[in-house]
CSV table of C-alpha atoms in Angstrom, one decimal:
chain,number,residue,atom,x,y,z
A,736,MET,CA,123.3,178.1,62.0
A,737,PRO,CA,121.1,176.5,64.3
A,738,HIS,CA,119.0,172.9,62.7
A,739,SER,CA,115.8,171.9,63.4
A,740,SER,CA,118.0,168.4,65.1
A,741,ASP,CA,119.5,171.1,67.2
A,742,LEU,CA,116.6,170.6,68.9
A,743,VAL,CA,116.6,166.2,69.5
A,744,ALA,CA,116.7,166.0,73.7
A,745,GLU,CA,118.5,162.6,74.4
A,746,PRO,CA,117.2,159.2,74.4
A,747,VAL,CA,115.4,159.7,71.3
A,748,PRO,CA,112.6,156.9,70.5
A,749,ILE,CA,113.6,153.7,69.0
A,750,SER,CA,110.5,152.2,67.0
A,751,LEU,CA,110.3,148.7,66.9
A,752,VAL,CA,108.0,147.3,64.4
A,753,ALA,CA,108.1,143.4,63.9
A,754,GLY,CA,111.6,143.2,65.1
A,755,ARG,CA,112.6,145.4,62.6
A,756,TYR,CA,114.9,148.8,64.7
A,757,LEU,CA,113.4,151.7,62.8
A,758,LEU,CA,113.2,155.6,63.4
A,759,TYR,CA,110.0,157.9,61.6
A,760,ASP,CA,112.0,161.1,62.3
A,761,ILE,CA,113.5,162.9,60.1
A,762,ASP,CA,115.4,165.4,62.8
A,763,VAL,CA,116.4,162.8,65.1
A,764,VAL,CA,117.7,160.8,61.2
A,765,THR,CA,120.3,163.8,61.2
A,766,TYR,CA,120.7,164.3,64.8
A,767,LEU,CA,122.1,160.9,64.9
A,768,ARG,CA,124.0,160.9,62.0
A,769,ARG,CA,125.6,163.6,63.5
A,770,THR,CA,126.4,163.4,66.2
A,771,HIS,CA,126.7,159.9,67.0
A,772,ASN,CA,127.9,158.5,63.3
A,773,ILE,CA,125.0,156.5,63.8
A,774,CYS,CA,124.5,155.9,60.0
A,775,GLY,CA,121.4,153.4,59.6
A,776,VAL,CA,119.4,152.9,55.8
A,777,LEU,CA,116.2,155.0,54.6
A,778,ILE,CA,114.4,152.3,53.3
A,779,GLY,CA,111.1,154.2,52.1
A,780,GLY,CA,110.3,154.8,48.9
A,781,ILE,CA,109.2,158.3,47.8
A,782,PRO,CA,105.4,158.9,47.1
A,783,GLN,CA,107.4,162.0,44.1
A,784,ALA,CA,109.2,159.2,43.0
A,785,PRO,CA,108.2,154.6,43.9
A,786,GLN,CA,109.1,153.4,41.3
A,787,GLN,CA,113.2,153.7,42.0
A,788,ASN,CA,114.9,152.4,44.5
A,789,VAL,CA,118.0,153.8,44.6
A,790,PHE,CA,116.9,157.0,46.0
A,791,GLN,CA,114.8,155.6,49.5
A,792,GLY,CA,113.6,157.9,52.2
A,793,LEU,CA,111.7,157.7,55.7
A,794,PRO,CA,111.7,155.7,58.2
A,795,LEU,CA,115.5,154.9,58.6
A,796,GLU,CA,116.3,151.1,59.5
A,797,LEU,CA,119.0,151.0,62.4
A,798,LEU,CA,121.4,147.8,62.7
A,799,PRO,CA,120.6,145.5,65.5
A,800,GLU,CA,123.9,146.6,66.2
A,801,GLU,CA,123.4,150.0,66.3
A,802,ALA,CA,120.1,149.5,67.8
A,803,LYS,CA,122.2,148.2,70.8
A,804,LEU,CA,124.6,150.5,70.9
A,805,LEU,CA,122.5,153.4,71.2
A,806,VAL,CA,120.5,151.8,74.0
A,807,ASP,CA,123.7,150.8,75.9
A,808,GLN,CA,125.0,154.2,76.1
A,809,ASN,CA,121.6,156.2,76.6
A,810,ILE,CA,121.3,157.9,73.9
A,811,GLY,CA,118.1,156.3,72.8
A,812,TYR,CA,115.7,153.4,73.8
A,813,VAL,CA,113.0,151.1,72.1
A,814,VAL,CA,109.5,151.3,72.1
A,815,ASP,CA,107.1,148.5,71.0
A,816,ASP,CA,105.7,150.3,68.5
A,817,ALA,CA,102.2,148.1,68.0
A,818,ALA,CA,101.9,147.6,72.1
A,819,TRP,CA,102.4,151.8,72.6
A,820,HIS,CA,99.9,152.2,70.0
A,821,GLU,CA,97.1,150.0,71.1
A,822,ASN,CA,97.3,151.5,74.5
A,823,HIS,CA,97.6,154.8,73.2
A,824,TYR,CA,95.0,155.3,71.1
A,825,THR,CA,92.5,153.1,73.0
A,826,THR,CA,92.4,154.6,76.2
A,827,LEU,CA,92.3,158.2,73.9
A,828,HIS,CA,88.6,159.8,74.5
A,829,GLY,CA,87.2,162.5,75.8
A,830,LYS,CA,89.6,165.3,76.7
A,831,ASP,CA,92.5,163.7,75.7
A,832,ARG,CA,91.0,163.4,72.6
A,833,GLN,CA,90.1,166.9,72.2
A,834,ASN,CA,93.6,167.5,72.9
A,835,TYR,CA,94.7,165.3,70.6
A,836,LEU,CA,92.9,166.0,67.6
A,837,GLU,CA,93.1,170.6,68.8
A,838,SER,CA,97.8,169.8,68.4
A,839,LEU,CA,97.1,168.0,65.1
A,840,ARG,CA,94.5,171.2,63.3
A,841,ALA,CA,97.4,174.0,65.5
A,842,GLN,CA,100.3,171.9,63.2
A,843,GLY,CA,97.6,172.3,60.1
A,844,LEU,CA,97.7,175.3,60.8
A,845,LYS,CA,101.2,176.5,60.8
A,846,ALA,CA,102.3,174.1,57.7
A,847,SER,CA,99.0,176.5,55.8
A,848,GLN,CA,100.1,179.8,57.5
A,849,ALA,CA,104.1,179.2,56.4
A,850,LEU,CA,102.8,178.1,53.0
A,851,ASN,CA,101.3,181.0,52.7
A,852,ALA,CA,103.4,183.6,53.7
A,853,VAL,CA,106.4,181.6,50.8
A,854,ALA,CA,103.4,182.1,48.3
A,855,ARG,CA,103.2,185.4,49.4
A,856,GLN,CA,106.9,186.2,48.7
A,857,LYS,CA,107.4,184.9,45.3
A,858,GLN,CA,104.2,186.7,44.1
A,859,GLU,CA,105.6,189.4,45.9
A,860,LYS,CA,108.4,189.4,44.0
A,861,ALA,CA,107.3,188.9,40.5
A,862,LEU,CA,104.9,191.8,40.8
A,863,ALA,CA,108.3,193.5,41.3
A,864,ARG,CA,109.3,192.8,38.5
A,865,GLN,CA,106.7,193.5,36.3
A,866,ALA,CA,107.0,196.7,38.1
A,867,ILE,CA,110.2,197.6,36.4
A,868,VAL,CA,109.4,195.6,33.8
A,869,ARG,CA,106.2,197.6,32.8
A,870,ALA,CA,107.8,201.1,33.8
A,871,THR,CA,110.8,200.6,31.1
A,872,LYS,CA,109.0,199.5,28.6
A,873,SER,CA,106.7,202.5,29.0
A,874,ALA,CA,109.4,204.5,29.2
A,875,ASP,CA,111.0,203.1,25.4
A,876,SER,CA,108.0,203.2,23.8
A,877,GLU,CA,107.3,206.9,25.1
A,878,ARG,CA,111.3,207.6,24.0
A,879,GLU,CA,109.4,205.5,20.5
A,880,GLU,CA,106.6,207.3,20.0
A,881,ILE,CA,105.0,203.7,19.0
A,882,GLY,CA,101.7,203.2,20.2
A,883,GLY,CA,99.4,199.9,19.8
A,884,ALA,CA,102.3,197.5,19.7
A,885,SER,CA,104.1,198.0,23.0
A,886,PRO,CA,100.0,196.7,25.6
A,887,SER,CA,99.4,193.3,23.6
A,888,LYS,CA,103.4,192.0,24.1
A,889,ASP,CA,102.6,192.7,27.7
A,890,THR,CA,100.3,190.9,27.7
A,891,ASP,CA,101.4,188.3,26.2
A,892,LYS,CA,105.0,187.6,27.9
A,893,MET,CA,105.4,185.9,31.0
A,894,THR,CA,107.9,186.6,34.2
A,895,PRO,CA,109.7,183.3,34.8
A,896,THR,CA,107.6,183.5,38.1
A,897,GLU,CA,104.9,183.1,36.0
A,898,ALA,CA,105.6,180.4,34.0
A,899,GLU,CA,107.1,177.8,36.8
A,900,ASN,CA,103.9,178.5,38.3
A,901,PRO,CA,100.9,178.7,36.7
A,902,SER,CA,98.4,178.4,39.2
A,903,SER,CA,99.5,181.5,40.6
A,904,ARG,CA,99.3,183.4,37.2
A,905,PRO,CA,97.2,186.0,37.2
A,906,ILE,CA,93.5,185.8,34.9
A,907,SER,CA,93.3,189.7,34.7
A,908,PRO,CA,97.0,190.1,32.3
A,909,ALA,CA,98.6,192.9,34.9
A,910,PRO,CA,97.5,193.3,38.0
A,911,SER,CA,98.5,196.7,39.2
A,912,ASP,CA,97.6,196.2,43.2
A,913,VAL,CA,99.0,193.8,46.0
A,914,SER,CA,95.4,193.3,47.6
A,915,LYS,CA,94.2,191.8,44.7
A,916,PHE,CA,97.1,189.7,44.6
A,917,SER,CA,96.7,188.2,48.3
A,918,SER,CA,93.0,187.5,47.2
A,919,ARG,CA,93.9,184.9,45.5
A,920,ALA,CA,96.8,183.7,47.7
A,921,TRP,CA,96.9,181.0,50.2
A,922,ASP,CA,94.1,180.7,52.4
A,923,ALA,CA,96.2,180.9,55.3
A,924,SER,CA,93.0,180.6,57.8
A,925,LYS,CA,91.9,176.9,56.5
A,926,PRO,CA,94.4,174.5,58.2
A,927,LEU,CA,96.0,171.8,55.5
A,928,ALA,CA,95.3,168.2,56.7
A,929,MET,CA,98.1,166.7,58.4
A,930,THR,CA,99.7,163.4,58.3
A,931,PRO,CA,102.6,162.9,61.4
A,932,SER,CA,105.4,161.1,60.4
A,933,THR,CA,105.8,160.6,64.1
A,934,SER,CA,102.8,159.6,66.4
A,935,TYR,CA,104.8,160.7,69.3
A,936,ASN,CA,106.3,164.1,69.9
A,937,SER,CA,109.9,162.9,70.7
A,938,SER,CA,110.1,165.0,74.0
A,939,SER,CA,107.1,164.1,75.6
A,940,LEU,CA,106.8,160.5,75.2
A,941,PRO,CA,106.8,158.7,77.9
A,942,ARG,CA,109.1,155.9,79.2
A,943,ASN,CA,107.7,152.7,78.6
A,944,PRO,CA,106.3,150.7,81.7
A,945,ASN,CA,108.3,147.6,80.7
A,946,PRO,CA,110.4,148.6,77.7
A,947,PRO,CA,111.3,146.1,75.0
A,948,PRO,CA,114.7,144.0,76.2
A,949,VAL,CA,118.3,145.2,74.8
A,950,PRO,CA,118.3,144.5,71.6
A,951,ILE,CA,120.8,141.1,69.9
A,952,ALA,CA,122.9,142.0,68.2
A,953,PRO,CA,125.5,139.4,66.4
A,954,ALA,CA,128.5,138.4,66.8
A,955,SER,CA,130.3,141.4,65.3
A,956,TYR,CA,129.3,143.0,67.7
A,957,PRO,CA,132.4,143.5,69.8
A,958,LEU,CA,134.3,145.1,66.9
A,959,PHE,CA,131.3,147.4,65.3
A,960,ALA,CA,131.6,148.9,69.1
A,961,HIS,CA,135.3,149.4,68.9
A,962,LEU,CA,135.4,151.0,65.4
A,963,HIS,CA,131.9,153.0,66.3
A,964,ALA,CA,134.7,154.3,70.2
A,965,ARG,CA,136.9,155.4,67.5
A,966,LYS,CA,134.7,157.9,65.4
A,967,TYR,CA,134.0,155.8,62.7
A,968,PHE,CA,130.5,155.3,60.4
A,969,MET,CA,129.8,151.9,59.7
A,970,MET,CA,127.4,151.0,56.7
A,971,PRO,CA,126.2,147.2,55.9
A,972,GLY,CA,129.0,145.4,54.4
A,973,LEU,CA,126.8,143.3,52.0
A,974,ARG,CA,128.2,144.4,48.9
A,975,PHE,CA,132.0,143.8,49.6
A,976,GLY,CA,130.7,140.7,51.3
A,977,CYS,CA,132.1,142.0,55.1
A,978,ASN,CA,130.5,142.4,57.8
A,979,TYR,CA,130.2,146.7,57.6
A,980,ASN,CA,132.2,149.2,55.0
A,981,VAL,CA,134.1,151.8,57.8
A,982,TYR,CA,134.1,155.5,56.9
A,983,PRO,CA,136.7,157.4,58.3
A,984,GLY,CA,133.4,160.4,58.1
A,985,ASP,CA,130.3,160.8,56.6
A,986,PRO,CA,129.8,158.3,53.5
A,987,LEU,CA,128.5,161.5,52.3
A,988,ARG,CA,131.6,162.8,52.0
A,989,PHE,CA,134.6,159.8,52.1
A,990,HIS,CA,134.8,156.7,50.4
A,991,SER,CA,135.5,154.2,53.0
A,992,HIS,CA,138.6,152.9,54.0
A,993,PHE,CA,138.0,149.0,55.6
A,994,LEU,CA,136.4,146.6,54.8
A,995,ALA,CA,135.8,144.4,58.4
A,996,THR,CA,134.6,140.9,58.8
A,997,SER,CA,134.7,139.9,62.5
A,998,TYR,CA,135.8,136.5,64.0
A,999,GLY,CA,135.5,134.6,67.4
A,1000,TRP,CA,138.4,135.2,69.2
A,1001,ASN,CA,140.1,131.8,68.1
A,1002,GLU,CA,137.6,130.8,65.5
A,1003,GLU,CA,139.4,129.1,62.6
A,1004,ILE,CA,140.2,131.8,59.8
A,1005,ALA,CA,141.4,130.1,56.2
A,1006,MET,CA,144.4,131.6,54.3
A,1007,LEU,CA,142.3,131.7,51.2
A,1008,ASP,CA,140.0,133.7,53.1
A,1009,LEU,CA,142.5,136.3,53.6
A,1010,VAL,CA,144.2,136.6,50.0
A,1011,GLY,CA,140.7,136.3,48.9
A,1012,GLY,CA,139.8,139.1,51.3
A,1013,GLY,CA,142.5,141.3,51.0
A,1014,ARG,CA,143.0,141.0,47.2
A,1015,LEU,CA,139.3,142.1,47.2
A,1016,GLY,CA,140.0,145.3,49.4
A,1017,THR,CA,143.4,146.3,47.7
A,1018,GLY,CA,141.6,146.2,44.3
A,1019,VAL,CA,138.6,148.5,45.4
A,1020,LYS,CA,141.5,151.1,47.5
A,1021,LYS,CA,140.7,149.9,50.3
A,1022,GLY,CA,142.7,147.7,53.9
A,1023,PHE,CA,140.8,144.4,54.9
A,1024,LEU,CA,139.9,144.0,58.6
A,1025,ILE,CA,140.1,141.7,60.7
A,1026,GLY,CA,139.0,142.2,64.3
A,1027,GLY,CA,137.4,140.7,67.3
A,1028,GLU,CA,137.3,140.3,71.0
A,1029,ASP,CA,140.0,139.0,72.8
A,1030,VAL,CA,137.7,136.3,75.2
A,1031,GLU,CA,141.3,135.3,76.9
A,1032,SER,CA,143.2,138.5,78.1
A,1033,GLU,CA,141.9,139.7,81.8
A,1034,GLY,CA,142.1,143.0,81.0
A,1035,GLU,CA,139.4,145.4,81.2
A,1036,GLY,CA,137.7,147.5,78.8
A,1037,ASP,CA,137.7,147.7,74.4
A,1038,LEU,CA,139.7,144.4,74.1
A,1039,VAL,CA,139.1,144.3,70.3
A,1040,ARG,CA,142.6,143.3,69.1
A,1041,THR,CA,141.9,143.9,65.3
A,1042,PHE,CA,145.0,142.7,61.8
A,1043,VAL,CA,144.3,145.5,58.4
A,1044,LEU,CA,145.4,143.1,55.6
A,1045,GLU,CA,146.9,144.9,52.0
A,1046,TRP,CA,148.7,143.6,49.1
A,1047,ALA,CA,152.0,144.0,49.3
A,1048,GLY,CA,152.7,144.7,45.7
A,1049,MET,CA,154.9,141.6,45.1
B,1167,MET,CA,173.1,98.0,30.9
B,1168,ALA,CA,174.5,101.9,32.1
B,1169,ARG,CA,171.5,103.7,30.8
B,1170,THR,CA,168.6,101.3,32.3
B,1171,LEU,CA,170.9,102.3,35.7
B,1172,ALA,CA,170.4,106.0,34.4
B,1173,THR,CA,166.8,106.1,34.4
B,1174,ASN,CA,166.8,104.6,38.1
B,1175,GLU,CA,169.0,107.4,38.9
B,1176,LEU,CA,167.0,110.5,41.3
B,1177,PRO,CA,166.9,113.8,39.0
B,1178,PRO,CA,169.0,116.9,40.9
B,1179,VAL,CA,168.4,118.2,43.5
B,1180,SER,CA,166.7,121.5,43.7
B,1181,ALA,CA,168.0,124.2,45.3
B,1182,THR,CA,165.2,124.3,47.6
B,1183,GLN,CA,166.1,121.1,48.7
B,1184,GLU,CA,169.6,121.4,49.3
B,1185,ILE,CA,168.7,124.6,51.5
B,1186,ILE,CA,166.5,121.8,53.4
B,1187,GLU,CA,169.1,119.2,53.3
B,1188,LYS,CA,172.0,121.8,54.4
B,1189,SER,CA,169.6,122.9,57.9
B,1190,LYS,CA,168.8,119.4,58.8
B,1191,ASP,CA,171.1,120.0,61.9
B,1192,SER,CA,169.8,123.1,62.8
B,1193,ILE,CA,165.7,121.5,62.3
B,1194,GLU,CA,166.5,118.7,64.7
B,1195,LYS,CA,167.7,120.8,67.5
B,1196,SER,CA,163.7,123.6,67.0
B,1197,PRO,CA,160.8,123.8,69.2
B,1198,HIS,CA,159.0,123.6,66.2
B,1199,PRO,CA,158.3,120.7,63.9
B,1200,ALA,CA,160.4,119.9,60.7
B,1201,TYR,CA,157.8,120.7,58.1
B,1202,LEU,CA,157.4,124.4,59.4
B,1203,HIS,CA,160.5,125.3,58.4
B,1204,HIS,CA,160.7,123.3,55.7
B,1205,LEU,CA,157.2,126.6,54.9
B,1206,ALA,CA,160.0,128.9,56.0
B,1207,THR,CA,163.0,127.8,53.9
B,1208,GLN,CA,160.6,128.1,51.0
B,1209,ILE,CA,159.5,131.8,51.8
B,1210,GLN,CA,163.4,132.3,52.3
B,1211,HIS,CA,164.2,130.8,48.8
B,1212,ASN,CA,161.7,132.6,47.4
B,1213,LEU,CA,162.1,136.1,48.2
B,1214,GLN,CA,165.9,136.1,47.6
B,1215,TYR,CA,166.0,134.5,44.0
B,1216,GLN,CA,162.5,135.9,43.3
B,1217,HIS,CA,162.0,139.3,44.7
B,1218,SER,CA,166.2,139.8,45.3
B,1219,TRP,CA,166.1,140.5,49.4
B,1220,SER,CA,169.1,140.2,51.5
B,1221,ALA,CA,170.6,139.9,55.1
B,1222,LEU,CA,167.3,136.9,55.2
B,1223,THR,CA,167.4,135.2,58.5
B,1224,VAL,CA,165.0,132.9,60.4
B,1225,HIS,CA,164.0,133.2,64.1
B,1226,THR,CA,163.1,130.7,65.6
B,1227,HIS,CA,162.8,132.2,69.4
B,1228,SER,CA,161.2,136.0,70.4
B,1229,PRO,CA,163.8,138.4,70.2
B,1230,LEU,CA,161.2,140.1,72.6
B,1231,THR,CA,161.9,137.2,75.4
B,1232,SER,CA,164.1,134.8,74.0
B,1233,VAL,CA,160.6,132.4,74.4
B,1234,ALA,CA,160.6,130.1,71.3
B,1235,LEU,CA,158.3,131.5,68.1
B,1236,PRO,CA,154.7,130.0,67.1
B,1237,ARG,CA,156.4,129.3,64.7
B,1238,PRO,CA,159.6,129.3,62.5
B,1239,MET,CA,160.0,133.9,60.8
B,1240,ILE,CA,161.6,135.1,58.6
B,1241,SER,CA,163.5,138.7,58.6
B,1242,GLY,CA,165.3,140.0,56.2
B,1243,LEU,CA,165.7,143.1,53.8
B,1244,PRO,CA,163.8,144.2,50.2
B,1245,PRO,CA,165.0,145.8,47.6
B,1246,LYS,CA,162.8,148.8,48.2
B,1247,ARG,CA,160.7,150.2,50.6
B,1248,ALA,CA,157.9,147.4,51.1
B,1249,TYR,CA,155.5,149.8,52.8
B,1250,ILE,CA,155.0,153.5,53.0
B,1251,HIS,CA,152.5,154.5,54.9
B,1252,PRO,CA,150.2,157.3,52.9
B,1253,ASP,CA,150.8,160.4,55.5
B,1254,GLU,CA,154.5,159.5,55.1
B,1255,GLN,CA,153.8,159.4,51.0
B,1256,VAL,CA,152.3,162.0,51.9
B,1257,ALA,CA,155.0,164.8,53.3
B,1258,VAL,CA,157.7,163.3,51.6
B,1259,ILE,CA,155.7,164.9,47.9
B,1260,LYS,CA,154.8,167.9,49.8
B,1261,GLU,CA,158.8,168.3,50.7
B,1262,GLU,CA,160.2,166.8,47.4
B,1263,HIS,CA,157.4,169.7,46.0
B,1264,ASP,CA,159.0,172.4,48.1
B,1265,THR,CA,163.0,171.5,47.9
B,1266,GLY,CA,162.6,171.4,44.6
B,1267,LYS,CA,164.6,168.2,45.3
B,1268,LYS,CA,163.9,164.1,45.8
B,1269,ILE,CA,164.3,161.4,48.8
B,1270,GLU,CA,165.7,158.7,48.6
B,1271,GLN,CA,163.6,155.4,51.0
B,1272,ILE,CA,165.4,153.7,51.9
B,1273,PRO,CA,164.4,149.9,52.1
B,1274,GLU,CA,163.5,148.9,56.2
B,1275,ARG,CA,163.9,145.9,57.4
B,1276,GLU,CA,160.6,143.6,57.2
B,1277,TRP,CA,158.8,140.5,59.4
B,1278,VAL,CA,157.9,137.8,57.0
B,1279,LEU,CA,155.5,135.0,58.4
B,1280,PRO,CA,155.2,131.9,56.4
B,1281,THR,CA,151.6,130.6,56.2
B,1282,HIS,CA,150.3,127.9,53.8
B,1283,ILE,CA,147.0,128.2,51.9
B,1284,LYS,CA,145.7,124.7,53.4
B,1285,GLU,CA,146.0,126.6,56.9
B,1286,THR,CA,143.5,128.4,59.3
B,1287,PHE,CA,144.7,131.1,61.0
B,1288,THR,CA,143.3,132.7,64.6
B,1289,LEU,CA,143.1,135.5,66.0
B,1290,SER,CA,144.3,134.6,68.7
B,1291,SER,CA,147.6,132.7,66.9
B,1292,PHE,CA,148.3,136.2,64.4
B,1293,ALA,CA,148.0,138.2,68.3
B,1294,LYS,CA,150.2,135.6,69.7
B,1295,VAL,CA,153.1,136.7,66.6
B,1296,PHE,CA,152.9,140.1,67.1
B,1297,ASN,CA,153.3,139.5,70.9
B,1298,ALA,CA,156.5,138.1,70.4
B,1299,ILE,CA,158.1,140.3,67.6
B,1300,GLY,CA,159.1,144.1,68.0
B,1301,VAL,CA,158.8,146.4,64.9
B,1302,VAL,CA,162.2,146.1,63.6
B,1303,PRO,CA,164.1,143.1,63.2
B,1304,PRO,CA,167.3,142.1,64.4
B,1305,GLY,CA,169.8,142.7,62.9
B,1306,GLU,CA,172.1,145.2,60.1
B,1307,SER,CA,169.9,147.8,58.8
B,1308,SER,CA,171.3,149.4,55.5
B,1309,GLN,CA,169.1,152.8,56.8
B,1310,ASP,CA,171.8,155.2,58.5
B,1311,GLU,CA,171.3,156.3,62.7
B,1312,TYR,CA,170.4,159.4,62.4
B,1313,ASP,CA,172.3,161.4,66.2
B,1314,GLU,CA,169.2,162.7,68.3
B,1315,ASP,CA,171.2,166.0,67.4
B,1316,ASP,CA,170.3,165.5,63.4
B,1317,GLU,CA,167.8,166.9,61.3
B,1318,LYS,CA,165.7,163.8,61.5
B,1319,PRO,CA,164.9,162.9,57.9
B,1320,VAL,CA,160.7,163.8,56.3
B,1321,GLY,CA,158.9,160.9,57.0
B,1322,HIS,CA,160.8,159.7,60.6
B,1323,GLN,CA,157.1,159.5,62.6
B,1324,TRP,CA,156.5,155.9,60.3
B,1325,GLN,CA,159.9,154.4,59.8
B,1326,GLY,CA,162.1,152.3,62.3
B,1327,GLU,CA,160.3,152.5,65.2
B,1328,ASN,CA,158.2,154.3,65.4
B,1329,ARG,CA,156.1,152.5,63.1
B,1330,GLN,CA,153.1,150.3,63.3
B,1331,LYS,CA,154.1,146.8,63.8
B,1332,ARG,CA,153.4,145.1,60.9
B,1333,LEU,CA,154.4,141.9,58.4
B,1334,LEU,CA,154.9,140.7,55.6
B,1335,LEU,CA,152.5,137.0,55.5
B,1336,ALA,CA,153.1,134.8,53.3
B,1337,THR,CA,151.0,132.5,51.8
B,1338,LEU,CA,152.6,129.3,50.2
B,1339,ASP,CA,150.0,127.4,47.4
B,1340,GLU,CA,151.0,124.0,46.3
B,1341,ASP,CA,152.2,125.2,42.9
B,1342,SER,CA,154.6,126.7,44.6
B,1343,THR,CA,153.2,130.1,43.9
B,1344,VAL,CA,154.3,132.7,47.3
B,1345,THR,CA,151.6,135.9,47.8
B,1346,TYR,CA,152.4,138.9,50.0
B,1347,TYR,CA,150.2,141.1,52.4
B,1348,ILE,CA,150.9,143.4,54.2
B,1349,MET,CA,149.1,142.8,58.0
B,1350,HIS,CA,149.0,145.4,60.1
B,1351,ASP,CA,148.6,145.5,64.0
B,1352,GLY,CA,145.5,147.5,64.3
B,1353,ILE,CA,143.8,150.5,61.8
B,1354,VAL,CA,146.3,151.9,59.7
B,1355,LYS,CA,144.6,153.6,56.6
B,1356,PRO,CA,145.4,152.1,53.0
B,1357,ARG,CA,147.6,153.6,50.8
B,1358,GLN,CA,145.3,154.6,47.6
B,1359,ASN,CA,142.2,155.8,48.7
């Protein structure tokens, strides 16, 4: 089944807002997670549930490591959001402006039509169900010859669809034809007001004339890239006091395997930290992974060396 | 008079001290400082008497290159398998379920790296240790060698030379408590997840 995220074209724009790397397009978010093992963290509040912070929505904030990796591998590129908007919308006059407004209207119209189609389908289904109910009822009443009681019952009862959606409940007790329904259905010719989550189409955005520098990632970046190249998924490791929680697959499907902490090649590691990390990891059924880039090696490519600690049980 | 003299006498030496005294000659010839040998001795003593390990040997030189190891290391045979890879465990349970016969887990020789809690290590020093040792420590193994033609035992992919290089990180505290951690060279998934 094709997904809308399949239509995402690389490289994708990453918005740089106040030093944070953000994604506003849900298709891009899904695409990066599905294809490139990039999870990020959702940081936006959900309009329907603004008082909780367990489940968050768009935008998605990328770790600097993730942003750097995407830029390095040419999967994404950074757009300075403020500068781009200033530049774009102050020069939006005349025909360009008209075109932009027209595109918004077209989007609104499309959404309105889609809503209308859904509403229509719902009503037709309800009608069909009502027709069946009525047919069986009339057959029953004819057979039992009890008149008068059944019509009043008919008006009292609502079909489940009507109960769910009171606004679509007919004013008259039992409309008999579809034309009455469609008159009350959504006015499909009226566009909805649109507030797009991104101000540009990911494919139509021109490249930055002077792009911001490649994101500066922390010293743990080599370890991050090493694990990412091995198809692991990384999430921020704050809750276990490490750099990354390392998952063998999508974090929605798997428990993490490792608590990963990056060290410099000649950085001193206290034995107590290894014992503490190893014990914490074993306590939560994970391995404690330490690693870093071998700066002394003369080899090429990925020079990261990793060690995994687990309690020996003795 | 004899009683007052008795208070000036030293108490009888401990078992560890006896081992240290006995190995004095070999320590003097060793490339490593004496305190590292004493550390190894104390870990060896703990393995032998608290964890019932056997065939314990202290190595001062790499079995691969014959160059001196970063510090003296111990190899020995635990009373039961010190580490079973999660995939091996799955394979063994499956085989046991299919055949209805219990599969014996034969212990394997392990490397032990003696450390002290007040020390610091670096990734570089761990890498040097791992580079200097082989996958399986040299010496007698209780495991029966199987011939090439024989059917290989279940889990052989995770045993002997096929296993990922590992050691036991033994950390000694001031109060002579020793903790042991399995340390793998490279990424190995955790045993329970």
